[in-house]
Amino acid sequence: MINPALDVMHWRTRLQNEGRVQIEQYLQPAAAERLRTCLQQEVPWTLALQDGEGARTIDHRTYVAMDEAARVRLFHDVARSARDETDVLRAYRFAYDSYMMVAAYKEGRDPGLLLHRVLELFNSPDYVNLMQALTGDVRVRRVNAQATRYRAGQFLREHTDAHSGEGRLYAYVLNLSREWKPDWGGLLQFIDRDRVTATLLPRWNSLSLFQVPAGHAVSTVAPWARDDRLSITGWLLT
């Protein structure tokens, strides 16, 4: 599944020096195409959101029954609820489509879905060894994962991924959107003291990998975006 030509030493050096990398052509081409098809056509998406009342999930059946106007209005309301907050932590909001791979796997949901095999691969000894080699960090022992889909109006506000109880070492985003344009939004932006220090386009078949904690956000997907921002994302854990 992983590109056998991956230059592990090159990317490890860059990650250690810069704190973040984006590895292009990460998967073998056929594997990337198959995963994209899965995310486009086979995943029973839920809506993950956080507003002033806290985080919650709208289940698949309820979500697909909502018409487009209702969805857009909901995304707008979630964003508006943070507008007057000056505290970054209290203003943290998000709205995006999600499939929580670990929970679904443990609960035995959606048998036959390809994402279950992906989660098994990500936690296989060979893949964990690859992550240790890629990061130079032998503390990596597990890989958390969720599938995400950002559509017009969806976003992820600034946060750091810090979570003291989960053992997060590095965050990753496996990008599976084709020919994404910068003005479509959905950009992974790194933020330090109210300044954007780096921006990563969700390039096709690339792995964005960065050390945790790090201030970052996903900018709002524009209404003229011609594709969904598809990815598998998560953390390398102790």
mmCIF file of C-alpha atoms in Angstrom:
data_model
loop_
_atom_site.group_PDB
_atom_site.id
_atom_site.type_symbol
_atom_site.label_atom_id
_atom_site.label_comp_id
_atom_site.label_asym_id
_atom_site.label_seq_id
_atom_site.Cartn_x
_atom_site.Cartn_y
_atom_site.Cartn_z
ATOM 1 C CA MET A 1 0.000 0.000 0.000
ATOM 2 C CA ILE A 2 2.826 2.432 0.865
ATOM 3 C CA ASN A 3 5.028 3.747 -1.942
ATOM 4 C CA PRO A 4 8.159 1.533 -1.850
ATOM 5 C CA ALA A 5 10.258 4.448 -3.171
ATOM 6 C CA LEU A 6 9.564 6.529 -0.044
ATOM 7 C CA ASP A 7 12.803 8.230 1.070
ATOM 8 C CA VAL A 8 12.406 7.743 4.815
ATOM 9 C CA MET A 9 15.676 9.377 5.837
ATOM 10 C CA HIS A 10 15.015 12.502 3.785
ATOM 11 C CA TRP A 11 11.571 13.056 5.301
ATOM 12 C CA ARG A 12 12.710 12.244 8.828
ATOM 13 C CA THR A 13 15.436 14.889 8.613
ATOM 14 C CA ARG A 14 12.969 17.483 7.363
ATOM 15 C CA LEU A 15 10.412 16.601 10.030
ATOM 16 C CA GLN A 16 12.995 16.863 12.792
ATOM 17 C CA ASN A 17 14.341 20.176 11.458
ATOM 18 C CA GLU A 18 11.056 21.863 10.546
ATOM 19 C CA GLY A 19 8.461 20.176 12.774
ATOM 20 C CA ARG A 20 6.252 19.380 9.770
ATOM 21 C CA VAL A 21 6.462 17.784 6.330
ATOM 22 C CA GLN A 22 4.175 16.935 3.440
ATOM 23 C CA ILE A 23 5.206 13.714 1.730
ATOM 24 C CA GLU A 24 3.943 13.485 -1.850
ATOM 25 C CA GLN A 25 3.020 10.193 -3.566
ATOM 26 C CA TYR A 26 2.780 8.500 -0.169
ATOM 27 C CA LEU A 27 0.635 5.559 -1.271
ATOM 28 C CA GLN A 28 0.965 3.322 -4.268
ATOM 29 C CA PRO A 29 -1.293 4.795 -6.999
ATOM 30 C CA ALA A 30 -3.838 1.954 -7.020
ATOM 31 C CA ALA A 31 -4.182 2.094 -3.234
ATOM 32 C CA ALA A 32 -4.777 5.853 -3.299
ATOM 33 C CA GLU A 33 -7.452 5.480 -5.977
ATOM 34 C CA ARG A 34 -9.213 2.692 -4.074
ATOM 35 C CA LEU A 35 -9.222 4.691 -0.828
ATOM 36 C CA ARG A 36 -10.625 7.743 -2.613
ATOM 37 C CA THR A 37 -13.453 5.633 -4.030
ATOM 38 C CA CYS A 38 -14.194 4.292 -0.555
ATOM 39 C CA LEU A 39 -14.429 7.783 0.911
ATOM 40 C CA GLN A 40 -16.523 9.059 -1.979
ATOM 41 C CA GLN A 41 -19.025 6.218 -2.231
ATOM 42 C CA GLU A 42 -18.929 3.779 0.672
ATOM 43 C CA VAL A 43 -18.500 5.586 3.998
ATOM 44 C CA PRO A 44 -21.662 6.218 6.095
ATOM 45 C CA TRP A 45 -20.707 9.733 7.122
ATOM 46 C CA THR A 46 -21.763 11.431 10.344
ATOM 47 C CA LEU A 47 -21.482 15.143 11.100
ATOM 48 C CA ALA A 48 -19.033 16.138 13.830
ATOM 49 C CA LEU A 49 -19.537 19.624 15.224
ATOM 50 C CA GLN A 50 -18.778 21.796 18.198
ATOM 51 C CA ASP A 51 -20.614 24.993 19.028
ATOM 52 C CA GLY A 52 -21.218 26.963 22.214
ATOM 53 C CA GLU A 53 -22.940 23.963 23.781
ATOM 54 C CA GLY A 54 -20.016 21.588 23.241
ATOM 55 C CA ALA A 55 -19.056 18.766 20.891
ATOM 56 C CA ARG A 56 -21.601 16.361 19.448
ATOM 57 C CA THR A 57 -22.231 14.085 16.491
ATOM 58 C CA ILE A 58 -25.249 13.919 14.195
ATOM 59 C CA ASP A 59 -25.782 10.301 13.176
ATOM 60 C CA HIS A 60 -25.711 9.152 9.566
ATOM 61 C CA ARG A 61 -29.453 8.634 9.133
ATOM 62 C CA THR A 62 -30.361 12.055 10.519
ATOM 63 C CA TYR A 63 -27.575 13.762 8.610
ATOM 64 C CA VAL A 64 -28.446 12.390 5.161
ATOM 65 C CA ALA A 65 -32.094 13.355 5.732
ATOM 66 C CA MET A 66 -31.134 17.043 6.066
ATOM 67 C CA ASP A 67 -31.519 19.130 2.912
ATOM 68 C CA GLU A 68 -28.686 21.332 1.675
ATOM 69 C CA ALA A 69 -30.200 24.543 3.026
ATOM 70 C CA ALA A 70 -30.480 23.043 6.518
ATOM 71 C CA ARG A 71 -26.872 21.861 6.435
ATOM 72 C CA VAL A 72 -25.557 25.245 5.293
ATOM 73 C CA ARG A 73 -27.590 26.994 7.978
ATOM 74 C CA LEU A 74 -26.204 24.645 10.620
ATOM 75 C CA PHE A 75 -22.588 25.242 9.562
ATOM 76 C CA HIS A 76 -23.219 28.991 9.639
ATOM 77 C CA ASP A 77 -24.720 28.799 13.127
ATOM 78 C CA VAL A 78 -21.734 26.813 14.436
ATOM 79 C CA ALA A 79 -19.319 29.400 13.034
ATOM 80 C CA ARG A 80 -21.380 32.335 14.289
ATOM 81 C CA SER A 81 -21.410 30.934 17.835
ATOM 82 C CA ALA A 82 -17.653 31.572 18.061
ATOM 83 C CA ARG A 83 -17.678 35.048 16.571
ATOM 84 C CA ASP A 84 -17.810 37.007 19.807
ATOM 85 C CA GLU A 85 -15.431 34.791 21.779
ATOM 86 C CA THR A 86 -12.005 36.307 22.423
ATOM 87 C CA ASP A 87 -10.563 33.271 24.238
ATOM 88 C CA VAL A 88 -9.086 30.785 21.744
ATOM 89 C CA LEU A 89 -10.067 27.723 23.763
ATOM 90 C CA ARG A 90 -13.655 28.836 24.280
ATOM 91 C CA ALA A 91 -13.939 29.871 20.632
ATOM 92 C CA TYR A 92 -12.844 26.462 19.350
ATOM 93 C CA ARG A 93 -15.443 25.294 16.828
ATOM 94 C CA PHE A 94 -15.628 22.769 14.037
ATOM 95 C CA ALA A 95 -18.051 21.266 11.557
ATOM 96 C CA TYR A 96 -16.996 18.454 9.221
ATOM 97 C CA ASP A 97 -18.079 14.992 8.135
ATOM 98 C CA SER A 98 -16.491 12.187 10.117
ATOM 99 C CA TYR A 99 -16.213 8.424 10.345
ATOM 100 C CA MET A 100 -14.542 7.391 13.597
ATOM 101 C CA MET A 101 -12.572 4.380 12.436
ATOM 102 C CA VAL A 102 -11.422 3.068 15.816
ATOM 103 C CA ALA A 103 -14.872 3.191 17.418
ATOM 104 C CA ALA A 104 -16.537 1.616 14.355
ATOM 105 C CA TYR A 105 -13.935 -1.163 14.278
ATOM 106 C CA LYS A 106 -14.319 -1.978 17.973
ATOM 107 C CA GLU A 107 -18.120 -1.983 17.710
ATOM 108 C CA GLY A 108 -18.132 -4.206 14.631
ATOM 109 C CA ARG A 109 -20.035 -1.670 12.524
ATOM 110 C CA ASP A 110 -20.131 -1.689 8.721
ATOM 111 C CA PRO A 111 -18.520 -5.103 8.110
ATOM 112 C CA GLY A 112 -16.580 -5.240 4.872
ATOM 113 C CA LEU A 113 -15.774 -1.519 4.818
ATOM 114 C CA LEU A 114 -12.234 -1.008 3.526
ATOM 115 C CA LEU A 115 -11.415 1.444 6.314
ATOM 116 C CA HIS A 116 -11.328 -1.434 8.817
ATOM 117 C CA ARG A 117 -8.482 -3.038 6.873
ATOM 118 C CA VAL A 118 -6.710 0.328 6.729
ATOM 119 C CA LEU A 119 -6.877 0.655 10.516
ATOM 120 C CA GLU A 120 -5.437 -2.849 10.876
ATOM 121 C CA LEU A 121 -2.604 -1.929 8.516
ATOM 122 C CA PHE A 122 -1.877 1.301 10.389
ATOM 123 C CA ASN A 123 -1.464 -0.664 13.614
ATOM 124 C CA SER A 124 0.505 -3.572 12.155
ATOM 125 C CA PRO A 125 4.116 -4.030 13.340
ATOM 126 C CA ASP A 126 5.513 -3.143 9.904
ATOM 127 C CA TYR A 127 3.601 0.131 9.699
ATOM 128 C CA VAL A 128 4.395 1.140 13.285
ATOM 129 C CA ASN A 129 8.062 0.434 12.531
ATOM 130 C CA LEU A 130 7.774 2.662 9.453
ATOM 131 C CA MET A 131 6.319 5.464 11.582
ATOM 132 C CA GLN A 132 9.131 5.090 14.097
ATOM 133 C CA ALA A 133 11.676 5.301 11.276
ATOM 134 C CA LEU A 134 9.910 8.220 9.597
ATOM 135 C CA THR A 135 9.748 10.266 12.817
ATOM 136 C CA GLY A 136 12.908 8.964 14.478
ATOM 137 C CA ASP A 137 10.743 8.443 17.554
ATOM 138 C CA VAL A 138 10.659 4.962 19.106
ATOM 139 C CA ARG A 139 7.841 6.031 21.428
ATOM 140 C CA VAL A 140 5.315 5.567 18.612
ATOM 141 C CA ARG A 141 3.283 2.453 19.399
ATOM 142 C CA ARG A 142 -0.230 2.987 17.997
ATOM 143 C CA VAL A 143 -2.025 4.897 15.239
ATOM 144 C CA ASN A 144 -5.413 6.517 15.756
ATOM 145 C CA ALA A 145 -7.536 7.234 12.656
ATOM 146 C CA GLN A 146 -10.738 8.794 11.418
ATOM 147 C CA ALA A 147 -11.966 9.498 7.903
ATOM 148 C CA THR A 148 -12.945 13.110 7.259
ATOM 149 C CA ARG A 149 -14.839 14.918 4.530
ATOM 150 C CA TYR A 150 -15.006 18.707 4.372
ATOM 151 C CA ARG A 151 -17.695 20.174 2.151
ATOM 152 C CA ALA A 152 -18.679 23.781 1.406
ATOM 153 C CA GLY A 153 -19.053 25.753 4.637
ATOM 154 C CA GLN A 154 -17.209 23.245 6.830
ATOM 155 C CA PHE A 155 -14.118 24.162 8.835
ATOM 156 C CA LEU A 156 -11.875 23.442 11.829
ATOM 157 C CA ARG A 157 -10.852 26.420 13.948
ATOM 158 C CA GLU A 158 -7.474 26.947 15.594
ATOM 159 C CA HIS A 159 -6.370 24.366 18.154
ATOM 160 C CA THR A 160 -3.154 22.532 19.124
ATOM 161 C CA ASP A 161 -4.143 18.814 19.319
ATOM 162 C CA ALA A 162 -2.798 18.750 22.879
ATOM 163 C CA HIS A 163 -4.460 15.952 24.841
ATOM 164 C CA SER A 164 -2.611 14.868 27.947
ATOM 165 C CA GLY A 165 -4.430 11.569 28.383
ATOM 166 C CA GLU A 166 -4.056 10.097 24.889
ATOM 167 C CA GLY A 167 -0.316 10.177 24.276
ATOM 168 C CA ARG A 168 -0.376 12.159 21.021
ATOM 169 C CA LEU A 169 3.085 12.585 19.519
ATOM 170 C CA TYR A 170 2.436 13.505 15.889
ATOM 171 C CA ALA A 171 -0.640 14.365 13.844
ATOM 172 C CA TYR A 172 -1.093 13.242 10.255
ATOM 173 C CA VAL A 173 -3.433 13.891 7.324
ATOM 174 C CA LEU A 174 -3.513 11.460 4.405
ATOM 175 C CA ASN A 175 -4.962 13.615 1.611
ATOM 176 C CA LEU A 176 -7.187 11.992 -1.019
ATOM 177 C CA SER A 177 -8.624 14.940 -2.948
ATOM 178 C CA ARG A 178 -7.651 15.435 -6.580
ATOM 179 C CA GLU A 179 -6.422 18.702 -8.117
ATOM 180 C CA TRP A 180 -7.371 20.845 -5.133
ATOM 181 C CA LYS A 181 -7.127 24.597 -5.781
ATOM 182 C CA PRO A 182 -5.820 27.042 -3.152
ATOM 183 C CA ASP A 183 -8.894 29.287 -3.376
ATOM 184 C CA TRP A 184 -11.201 26.374 -2.530
ATOM 185 C CA GLY A 185 -10.247 26.694 1.155
ATOM 186 C CA GLY A 186 -9.709 23.537 3.189
ATOM 187 C CA LEU A 187 -6.096 24.557 3.759
ATOM 188 C CA LEU A 188 -4.098 23.217 6.688
ATOM 189 C CA GLN A 189 -2.699 26.389 8.262
ATOM 190 C CA PHE A 190 -0.128 26.491 11.053
ATOM 191 C CA ILE A 191 -0.572 29.387 13.465
ATOM 192 C CA ASP A 192 1.773 30.924 16.015
ATOM 193 C CA ARG A 193 0.757 34.028 17.996
ATOM 194 C CA ASP A 194 -1.924 35.160 15.555
ATOM 195 C CA ARG A 195 0.338 34.653 12.550
ATOM 196 C CA VAL A 196 0.057 31.974 9.858
ATOM 197 C CA THR A 197 3.541 30.470 9.642
ATOM 198 C CA ALA A 198 2.891 27.793 6.996
ATOM 199 C CA THR A 199 0.066 26.564 4.777
ATOM 200 C CA LEU A 200 -0.313 23.102 3.278
ATOM 201 C CA LEU A 201 -2.593 22.432 0.326
ATOM 202 C CA PRO A 202 -4.373 19.043 0.568
ATOM 203 C CA ARG A 203 -2.420 17.663 -2.389
ATOM 204 C CA TRP A 204 -3.494 14.376 -3.920
ATOM 205 C CA ASN A 205 -1.950 11.279 -2.312
ATOM 206 C CA SER A 206 0.193 13.229 0.149
ATOM 207 C CA LEU A 207 0.817 12.682 3.857
ATOM 208 C CA SER A 208 1.004 15.810 6.003
ATOM 209 C CA LEU A 209 2.805 14.985 9.245
ATOM 210 C CA PHE A 210 3.620 17.320 12.128
ATOM 211 C CA GLN A 211 4.687 17.321 15.750
ATOM 212 C CA VAL A 212 2.108 17.827 18.510
ATOM 213 C CA PRO A 213 1.308 20.282 20.008
ATOM 214 C CA ALA A 214 1.152 22.812 17.184
ATOM 215 C CA GLY A 215 -1.368 25.556 16.579
ATOM 216 C CA HIS A 216 -3.261 24.842 13.367
ATOM 217 C CA ALA A 217 -6.628 25.099 11.635
ATOM 218 C CA VAL A 218 -8.442 23.986 8.484
ATOM 219 C CA SER A 219 -9.830 26.986 6.607
ATOM 220 C CA THR A 220 -13.485 27.052 5.539
ATOM 221 C CA VAL A 221 -14.205 25.224 2.293
ATOM 222 C CA ALA A 222 -15.545 27.679 -0.287
ATOM 223 C CA PRO A 223 -18.948 27.259 -1.973
ATOM 224 C CA TRP A 224 -17.266 27.076 -5.392
ATOM 225 C CA ALA A 225 -15.016 24.118 -4.467
ATOM 226 C CA ARG A 226 -15.545 21.417 -7.104
ATOM 227 C CA ASP A 227 -14.588 18.516 -4.879
ATOM 228 C CA ASP A 228 -14.879 17.384 -1.270
ATOM 229 C CA ARG A 229 -11.772 17.577 0.883
ATOM 230 C CA LEU A 230 -11.279 13.864 1.607
ATOM 231 C CA SER A 231 -8.720 12.465 4.010
ATOM 232 C CA ILE A 232 -7.801 9.981 6.689
ATOM 233 C CA THR A 233 -6.426 11.772 9.715
ATOM 234 C CA GLY A 234 -5.337 11.052 13.260
ATOM 235 C CA TRP A 235 -2.340 10.797 15.556
ATOM 236 C CA LEU A 236 0.710 8.661 16.169
ATOM 237 C CA LEU A 237 0.396 7.636 19.811
ATOM 238 C CA THR A 238 2.542 6.265 22.605
#
